[in-house]
Amino acid sequence: MRTLLVGRAVVTGRGRVGDAVLIDDTAVVDVGTSDDLTRHRPDRVKRVEGVIVPGFRDAHLHLVPYAAMLYGCSLKSATDIEDVVTRLRRYAATVATDRPVVAVRADDETVAERRLPTRHDLDRVASDRPVVTYRYCGHIAAVNSAALRAAGIDAVTPDPDGGTIDRGPDGAPTGVLRETAMELLGRTLTRTQDAEPAMIVDAAHRLAGLGITSVGAMIGYGDDRSAVLDQEVRTLTAVAPHLPIRVGTFAITDDPTALEDSKRLIDAADGLVRWLGVKRFSDGSLGGHTAAMDAPFCDRATSGTLRLTNRDVAIVRHALALGGMAAIHAIGDRAVGAVIDVFEDLVGHGADPTLLRVEHVSVGNAELFDRFSDVGVHAVVQPAFLASETDWLETRLGADRLRWTYAFRSMIDRDIPLAGSSDSTVEPPDPLWGMAAAMDRCGLVPKERVTGVEALRMFTDGGAAALREPVPLSPGSPADLAILDVDPTTATADEIRNGSVWSTWVDGTELEIDRTLPTWVD
């Protein structure tokens, strides 16, 4: 059946393109003016009051942890360590006594003490079972004594490659584990609250309520510490027929067999789940002082941790050989440079640059961005990071490096393909929030602001390209779209930030969504 959807306007990452979309069952036939498209004699005409935009693409989030967070314990709004302990005690009372107590989104930058909890703090929550809290960046854990004992971590345990065990004056672990040191905990302690299949489907519906029609889901597989469930891959394939939005998966693994298994399982799944490739890490986070920097941080005598290894490069090559993509996390300028080194070599030997992604690209410089542009790979960025880091970013980096931090204008001016995302559970998954942050930058380095059209492009065309999808709302593409109460190409950042999504369509069908359900928990 042919449907002509007519709104106040149709706007895309290419600007205003008319006021109507002609849909034939699941696909877009054409976009233009309602007068022109009426000549195609549609079977029905549906008129809406809002502005029609392509469905939003969140090119990088963590779907299963997001589902778990909605039903679990978030510590982001805790005011001090005592509040952290109180919240954890309350949550622990709801967790089976044979299970670890695991919470997410702890933030040492917002509690009064300006530190993460120690094992002594967390021993007050429980002394007879593990308590594990994750910093909101996901790159640092703080655990209690029971967790350290269960993992066999003590004063003589060496720091692993790419990680650090924080220690007190006596050499004993404080309970804070950075980067790969978290892997010492083992899978039984690094699982967040089990996300039941129904929770994942519910979480996907909530994302759809934000106008999101496609996500790039980073998923744990095998023995990787990022796996929330025993097998995120198997859980996603089981719920695939019930997911309302497209889910492109990147397996977080450095094991070739695990990568092949993830591809085999997902390729065989029904529904809207697809295998896209592999995800690796080259460094940590700015908030945790573990991002790999060319020069030390201004507020701590460390240059972070470079994690990129030959094993990572090998699994990237393997993903490409399987016909997939490769996404490598790089936040610090040293890490971004190291990943560009790898990608330059791959492209020089015939790799398709459109299959390569650098995740985050938080800190750069003119030379790095010139190289980035020359190699032609995707930059998958998170504008909403600006909102969380506004208060401390200059103190950590200094004015010179701040100039090149989240430098979206500089990247766009160099024709670097930008894809917008949230990295949820790090930040809220609301694309309107992310677009607004890209536009006004929360006041930081105004010269790096982008326009409304450019912000929309990041979360539509740019995201689609980074997910191997066709250009949104182009003839023949899936009829995935959202209807807003605001025109993001003409509205101010605050108007977009306060805007609403009225409806979401996938494959030409309007989704039934309970928009009263929360999409975020602090």
mmCIF file with all atom_site columns, N, CA and C in Angstrom, residues 15 20 22 34 49-50 97 100 145 155 177 180 254 259 328 335 347 371 373 389 423 429 465:
data_model
loop_
_atom_site.group_PDB
_atom_site.id
_atom_site.type_symbol
_atom_site.label_atom_id
_atom_site.label_alt_id
_atom_site.label_comp_id
_atom_site.label_asym_id
_atom_site.label_entity_id
_atom_site.label_seq_id
_atom_site.pdbx_PDB_ins_code
_atom_site.Cartn_x
_atom_site.Cartn_y
_atom_site.Cartn_z
_atom_site.occupancy
_atom_site.B_iso_or_equiv
_atom_site.pdbx_formal_charge
_atom_site.auth_seq_id
_atom_site.auth_comp_id
_atom_site.auth_asym_id
_atom_site.auth_atom_id
_atom_site.pdbx_PDB_model_num
ATOM 1  N N  . GLY A 1 15  ? 19.243 19.359  4.587  1.00 0.00 ? 15  GLY A N  1
ATOM 2  C CA . GLY A 1 15  ? 18.394 20.541  4.630  1.00 0.00 ? 15  GLY A CA 1
ATOM 3  C C  . GLY A 1 15  ? 16.930 20.199  4.426  1.00 0.00 ? 15  GLY A C  1
ATOM 4  N N  . ALA A 1 20  ? 6.639  16.194  2.346  1.00 0.00 ? 20  ALA A N  1
ATOM 5  C CA . ALA A 1 20  ? 5.956  14.899  2.271  1.00 0.00 ? 20  ALA A CA 1
ATOM 6  C C  . ALA A 1 20  ? 6.930  13.779  1.924  1.00 0.00 ? 20  ALA A C  1
ATOM 7  N N  . LEU A 1 22  ? 6.625  9.794   0.361  1.00 0.00 ? 22  LEU A N  1
ATOM 8  C CA . LEU A 1 22  ? 5.796  8.751   -0.238 1.00 0.00 ? 22  LEU A CA 1
ATOM 9  C C  . LEU A 1 22  ? 6.403  7.404   0.103  1.00 0.00 ? 22  LEU A C  1
ATOM 10 N N  . SER A 1 34  ? 4.067  17.826  -1.247 1.00 0.00 ? 34  SER A N  1
ATOM 11 C CA . SER A 1 34  ? 2.844  17.020  -1.286 1.00 0.00 ? 34  SER A CA 1
ATOM 12 C C  . SER A 1 34  ? 2.136  17.168  -2.624 1.00 0.00 ? 34  SER A C  1
ATOM 13 N N  . GLU A 1 49  ? 1.012  17.152  12.100 1.00 0.00 ? 49  GLU A N  1
ATOM 14 C CA . GLU A 1 49  ? 1.315  18.557  12.390 1.00 0.00 ? 49  GLU A CA 1
ATOM 15 C C  . GLU A 1 49  ? 2.811  18.814  12.533 1.00 0.00 ? 49  GLU A C  1
ATOM 16 N N  . GLY A 1 50  ? 3.581  17.765  12.772 1.00 0.00 ? 50  GLY A N  1
ATOM 17 C CA . GLY A 1 50  ? 4.983  17.952  13.102 1.00 0.00 ? 50  GLY A CA 1
ATOM 18 C C  . GLY A 1 50  ? 5.910  17.989  11.903 1.00 0.00 ? 50  GLY A C  1
ATOM 19 N N  . THR A 1 97  ? 20.775 -12.904 47.643 1.00 0.00 ? 97  THR A N  1
ATOM 20 C CA . THR A 1 97  ? 21.946 -12.912 48.519 1.00 0.00 ? 97  THR A CA 1
ATOM 21 C C  . THR A 1 97  ? 23.127 -13.684 47.945 1.00 0.00 ? 97  THR A C  1
ATOM 22 N N  . PRO A 1 100 ? 26.360 -10.931 43.355 1.00 0.00 ? 100 PRO A N  1
ATOM 23 C CA . PRO A 1 100 ? 27.092 -9.705  43.663 1.00 0.00 ? 100 PRO A CA 1
ATOM 24 C C  . PRO A 1 100 ? 26.183 -8.489  43.534 1.00 0.00 ? 100 PRO A C  1
ATOM 25 N N  . SER A 1 145 ? 36.069 -5.488  49.710 1.00 0.00 ? 145 SER A N  1
ATOM 26 C CA . SER A 1 145 ? 37.080 -6.489  50.062 1.00 0.00 ? 145 SER A CA 1
ATOM 27 C C  . SER A 1 145 ? 36.670 -7.881  49.611 1.00 0.00 ? 145 SER A C  1
ATOM 28 N N  . ALA A 1 155 ? 48.046 -7.489  47.829 1.00 0.00 ? 155 ALA A N  1
ATOM 29 C CA . ALA A 1 155 ? 49.168 -6.551  47.746 1.00 0.00 ? 155 ALA A CA 1
ATOM 30 C C  . ALA A 1 155 ? 50.253 -7.003  46.780 1.00 0.00 ? 155 ALA A C  1
ATOM 31 N N  . LEU A 1 177 ? 40.109 -0.224  40.529 1.00 0.00 ? 177 LEU A N  1
ATOM 32 C CA . LEU A 1 177 ? 40.757 -0.966  39.449 1.00 0.00 ? 177 LEU A CA 1
ATOM 33 C C  . LEU A 1 177 ? 40.548 -0.207  38.147 1.00 0.00 ? 177 LEU A C  1
ATOM 34 N N  . THR A 1 180 ? 42.315 -2.469  32.207 1.00 0.00 ? 180 THR A N  1
ATOM 35 C CA . THR A 1 180 ? 42.357 -3.936  32.141 1.00 0.00 ? 180 THR A CA 1
ATOM 36 C C  . THR A 1 180 ? 42.434 -4.581  33.516 1.00 0.00 ? 180 THR A C  1
ATOM 37 N N  . ASP A 1 254 ? 38.785 -10.056 21.390 1.00 0.00 ? 254 ASP A N  1
ATOM 38 C CA . ASP A 1 254 ? 40.026 -10.136 20.619 1.00 0.00 ? 254 ASP A CA 1
ATOM 39 C C  . ASP A 1 254 ? 40.313 -11.576 20.214 1.00 0.00 ? 254 ASP A C  1
ATOM 40 N N  . LEU A 1 259 ? 34.749 -14.097 17.555 1.00 0.00 ? 259 LEU A N  1
ATOM 41 C CA . LEU A 1 259 ? 34.229 -13.166 16.554 1.00 0.00 ? 259 LEU A CA 1
ATOM 42 C C  . LEU A 1 259 ? 33.461 -13.917 15.474 1.00 0.00 ? 259 LEU A C  1
ATOM 43 N N  . ILE A 1 328 ? 37.459 1.162   16.752 1.00 0.00 ? 328 ILE A N  1
ATOM 44 C CA . ILE A 1 328 ? 38.459 1.217   17.815 1.00 0.00 ? 328 ILE A CA 1
ATOM 45 C C  . ILE A 1 328 ? 38.252 2.481   18.638 1.00 0.00 ? 328 ILE A C  1
ATOM 46 N N  . ALA A 1 335 ? 46.235 8.232   21.554 1.00 0.00 ? 335 ALA A N  1
ATOM 47 C CA . ALA A 1 335 ? 45.461 7.067   21.117 1.00 0.00 ? 335 ALA A CA 1
ATOM 48 C C  . ALA A 1 335 ? 44.887 7.286   19.726 1.00 0.00 ? 335 ALA A C  1
ATOM 49 N N  . VAL A 1 347 ? 44.356 0.874   5.021  1.00 0.00 ? 347 VAL A N  1
ATOM 50 C CA . VAL A 1 347 ? 43.846 1.472   3.785  1.00 0.00 ? 347 VAL A CA 1
ATOM 51 C C  . VAL A 1 347 ? 44.920 1.452   2.705  1.00 0.00 ? 347 VAL A C  1
ATOM 52 N N  . ARG A 1 371 ? 45.305 14.166  8.879  1.00 0.00 ? 371 ARG A N  1
ATOM 53 C CA . ARG A 1 371 ? 45.553 12.748  8.575  1.00 0.00 ? 371 ARG A CA 1
ATOM 54 C C  . ARG A 1 371 ? 44.239 11.970  8.566  1.00 0.00 ? 371 ARG A C  1
ATOM 55 N N  . SER A 1 373 ? 41.294 13.067  7.861  1.00 0.00 ? 373 SER A N  1
ATOM 56 C CA . SER A 1 373 ? 40.584 13.386  6.626  1.00 0.00 ? 373 SER A CA 1
ATOM 57 C C  . SER A 1 373 ? 41.172 12.636  5.441  1.00 0.00 ? 373 SER A C  1
ATOM 58 N N  . GLU A 1 389 ? 31.244 16.947  31.127 1.00 0.00 ? 389 GLU A N  1
ATOM 59 C CA . GLU A 1 389 ? 32.647 17.279  31.387 1.00 0.00 ? 389 GLU A CA 1
ATOM 60 C C  . GLU A 1 389 ? 32.914 18.776  31.454 1.00 0.00 ? 389 GLU A C  1
ATOM 61 N N  . ASP A 1 423 ? 26.962 6.748   23.427 1.00 0.00 ? 423 ASP A N  1
ATOM 62 C CA . ASP A 1 423 ? 27.746 5.827   24.255 1.00 0.00 ? 423 ASP A CA 1
ATOM 63 C C  . ASP A 1 423 ? 26.968 5.435   25.507 1.00 0.00 ? 423 ASP A C  1
ATOM 64 N N  . PRO A 1 429 ? 20.615 8.599   26.000 1.00 0.00 ? 429 PRO A N  1
ATOM 65 C CA . PRO A 1 429 ? 20.575 8.288   24.569 1.00 0.00 ? 429 PRO A CA 1
ATOM 66 C C  . PRO A 1 429 ? 19.699 9.212   23.735 1.00 0.00 ? 429 PRO A C  1
ATOM 67 N N  . ALA A 1 465 ? 25.717 5.944   7.657  1.00 0.00 ? 465 ALA A N  1
ATOM 68 C CA . ALA A 1 465 ? 26.930 5.534   6.949  1.00 0.00 ? 465 ALA A CA 1
ATOM 69 C C  . ALA A 1 465 ? 27.826 4.681   7.837  1.00 0.00 ? 465 ALA A C  1
#
